[in-house]
Tab-separated table of C-alpha atoms in Angstrom:
chain	number	residue	atom	x	y	z
A	1	MET	CA	6.485	-23.408	51.902
A	2	ARG	CA	6.162	-20.010	53.506
A	3	ALA	CA	2.999	-19.159	51.523
A	4	ALA	CA	1.476	-22.490	52.510
A	5	SER	CA	2.302	-21.756	56.131
A	6	LEU	CA	0.607	-18.354	55.914
A	7	ALA	CA	-2.431	-19.889	54.203
A	8	ALA	CA	-2.659	-22.521	56.943
A	9	ARG	CA	-2.491	-19.845	59.642
A	10	LEU	CA	-5.258	-17.829	57.982
A	11	HIS	CA	-7.571	-20.846	58.205
A	12	ARG	CA	-7.081	-21.325	61.933
A	13	PRO	CA	-10.200	-20.455	63.938
A	14	GLU	CA	-8.259	-18.102	66.217
A	15	THR	CA	-6.799	-16.216	63.250
A	16	ARG	CA	-10.226	-15.919	61.627
A	17	ARG	CA	-11.660	-14.665	64.920
A	18	PHE	CA	-8.922	-12.028	65.251
A	19	VAL	CA	-9.453	-10.877	61.647
A	20	ALA	CA	-13.198	-10.650	62.317
A	21	PHE	CA	-12.397	-8.635	65.456
A	22	LEU	CA	-10.220	-6.267	63.409
A	23	LEU	CA	-12.923	-5.815	60.765
A	24	THR	CA	-15.786	-5.254	63.203
A	25	GLY	CA	-13.538	-3.126	65.396
A	26	GLY	CA	-12.514	-1.100	62.353
A	27	LEU	CA	-16.148	-0.355	61.592
A	28	ALA	CA	-16.755	0.587	65.223
A	29	ALA	CA	-13.644	2.796	65.119
A	30	LEU	CA	-15.012	4.567	62.055
A	31	VAL	CA	-18.292	5.164	63.897
A	32	ASN	CA	-16.250	6.450	66.853
A	33	ILE	CA	-14.220	8.882	64.711
A	34	VAL	CA	-17.204	10.231	62.757
A	35	SER	CA	-19.309	10.665	65.887
A	36	ARG	CA	-16.406	12.454	67.634
A	37	ILE	CA	-16.327	14.992	64.840
A	38	GLY	CA	-20.084	15.484	65.171
A	39	PHE	CA	-19.988	15.735	68.958
A	40	ASP	CA	-17.059	18.154	68.783
A	41	ASP	CA	-18.992	20.393	66.387
A	42	LEU	CA	-22.112	20.269	68.580
A	43	LEU	CA	-20.217	20.955	71.792
A	44	HIS	CA	-18.101	23.677	70.218
A	45	ASP	CA	-21.263	25.378	68.968
A	46	ALA	CA	-22.726	25.054	72.464
A	47	GLY	CA	-20.066	27.450	73.735
A	48	LEU	CA	-17.910	25.009	75.692
A	49	GLY	CA	-14.830	26.149	73.801
A	50	PRO	CA	-12.413	24.208	71.640
A	51	ILE	CA	-10.341	22.791	74.498
A	52	THR	CA	-13.222	21.354	76.492
A	53	SER	CA	-15.311	20.216	73.520
A	54	TYR	CA	-12.620	17.912	72.115
A	55	GLU	CA	-12.008	16.038	75.362
A	56	ILE	CA	-15.725	15.570	76.015
A	57	ALA	CA	-16.356	14.589	72.391
A	58	VAL	CA	-13.679	11.867	72.602
A	59	VAL	CA	-15.477	10.288	75.572
A	60	LEU	CA	-18.982	10.545	74.061
A	61	ALA	CA	-17.778	9.140	70.748
A	62	TYR	CA	-16.039	6.320	72.557
A	63	LEU	CA	-19.361	5.292	74.106
A	64	VAL	CA	-21.064	5.272	70.691
A	65	GLY	CA	-18.185	3.284	69.211
A	66	MET	CA	-18.196	0.900	72.171
A	67	MET	CA	-21.880	0.057	71.708
A	68	THR	CA	-21.255	-0.494	68.015
A	69	ALA	CA	-18.260	-2.712	68.815
A	70	PHE	CA	-20.234	-4.702	71.385
A	71	SER	CA	-23.085	-5.373	68.977
A	72	LEU	CA	-20.757	-6.425	66.164
A	73	ALA	CA	-18.407	-8.463	68.370
A	74	ARG	CA	-21.291	-10.324	69.979
A	75	ALA	CA	-22.869	-11.104	66.613
A	76	PHE	CA	-19.807	-11.883	64.481
A	77	VAL	CA	-16.707	-12.496	66.599
A	78	PHE	CA	-17.554	-14.041	69.957
A	79	ALA	CA	-20.974	-15.536	69.191
A	80	GLY	CA	-22.109	-18.321	71.424
A	81	ALA	CA	-20.390	-17.348	74.645
A	82	GLY	CA	-23.548	-18.347	76.480
A	83	ARG	CA	-23.902	-15.501	78.978
A	84	LYS	CA	-26.878	-13.220	79.256
A	85	LEU	CA	-26.779	-9.972	77.298
A	86	HIS	CA	-26.514	-7.711	80.346
A	87	VAL	CA	-23.645	-9.774	81.797
A	88	GLU	CA	-21.656	-9.667	78.556
A	89	LEU	CA	-22.369	-5.953	78.148
A	90	GLY	CA	-21.210	-5.264	81.704
A	91	ARG	CA	-18.004	-7.225	81.196
A	92	PHE	CA	-17.464	-5.571	77.812
A	93	ALA	CA	-17.876	-2.162	79.445
A	94	LEU	CA	-15.322	-3.023	82.154
A	95	VAL	CA	-12.696	-3.979	79.570
A	96	ASN	CA	-13.492	-0.773	77.725
A	97	VAL	CA	-12.984	1.448	80.787
A	98	ALA	CA	-9.262	0.719	80.601
A	99	ALA	CA	-9.302	1.163	76.833
A	100	LEU	CA	-11.188	4.476	77.142
A	101	ILE	CA	-8.549	5.834	79.510
A	102	GLN	CA	-5.846	4.837	77.030
A	103	VAL	CA	-7.731	6.268	74.022
A	104	TRP	CA	-8.410	9.546	75.831
A	105	MET	CA	-4.828	9.938	77.057
A	106	VAL	CA	-3.238	9.114	73.697
A	107	SER	CA	-5.681	11.342	71.783
A	108	VAL	CA	-5.357	14.341	74.085
A	109	LEU	CA	-1.594	14.063	74.640
A	110	LEU	CA	-0.909	13.822	70.917
A	111	ASP	CA	-3.240	16.702	70.075
A	112	ARG	CA	-2.309	19.018	72.922
A	113	LEU	CA	1.399	18.274	73.434
A	114	LEU	CA	3.180	16.264	70.764
A	115	PHE	CA	1.594	17.600	67.589
A	116	PRO	CA	2.049	21.286	68.537
A	117	ALA	CA	5.676	20.527	69.488
A	118	ILE	CA	6.405	19.077	66.052
A	119	GLY	CA	4.311	21.665	64.206
A	120	LEU	CA	1.560	19.316	63.008
A	121	GLN	CA	-1.585	21.367	62.486
A	122	TRP	CA	-3.379	19.728	59.552
A	123	ASN	CA	-6.280	17.682	61.015
A	124	ALA	CA	-4.341	17.224	64.250
A	125	GLU	CA	-7.409	16.352	66.339
A	126	THR	CA	-8.593	13.691	63.912
A	127	ILE	CA	-5.130	12.168	63.461
A	128	ALA	CA	-4.640	12.098	67.241
A	129	HIS	CA	-8.054	10.526	67.724
A	130	VAL	CA	-7.460	7.841	65.077
A	131	ILE	CA	-4.153	6.889	66.709
A	132	GLY	CA	-5.847	6.899	70.118
A	133	VAL	CA	-8.703	4.687	68.948
A	134	LEU	CA	-6.282	2.190	67.387
A	135	SER	CA	-3.940	2.057	70.387
A	136	PRO	CA	-5.757	-0.565	72.540
A	137	VAL	CA	-6.552	-3.131	69.802
A	138	LEU	CA	-4.507	-6.080	71.114
A	139	ILE	CA	-5.316	-5.512	74.770
A	140	SER	CA	-9.015	-5.156	73.968
A	141	TYR	CA	-9.076	-8.326	71.877
A	142	HIS	CA	-7.575	-10.446	74.642
A	143	GLY	CA	-9.722	-8.792	77.303
A	144	HIS	CA	-12.910	-9.472	75.379
A	145	LYS	CA	-11.842	-12.978	74.394
A	146	ARG	CA	-10.973	-14.004	77.942
A	147	PHE	CA	-13.300	-11.883	80.074
A	148	SER	CA	-16.196	-10.288	78.190
A	149	PHE	CA	-17.186	-13.295	76.127
A	150	GLY	CA	-14.912	-16.042	77.473
């Protein structure tokens, strides 16, 4: 009975939409993480220093990931909302302002405060950034469902 219940839930349109959001968001998160590493390397080589380059790289990578997420969400998750592209993009960006603040704070606080306090050094920036990028998933989903594309 329990397996049948789970199977029934997986076929619900809302469940399928959330799974599609997780998959497209996961791809966008991967783009975000990889581009952060690239931006960090570029900015570090530009002489900004390791402290400044990481924080700036997190923001720049977030913008790249956000555009990826918007394109994928519009095509595969929330298709048919009926608004013009620029309106949906503007609303998507507004939802992502709050998410960016959360991602930046979680990433920087973990990397600069928590991880040094517990002695985590191995790939600390990347681990902090991954946790930061994953932190607003539920809030972002509901914001995009109700506001960006709703």
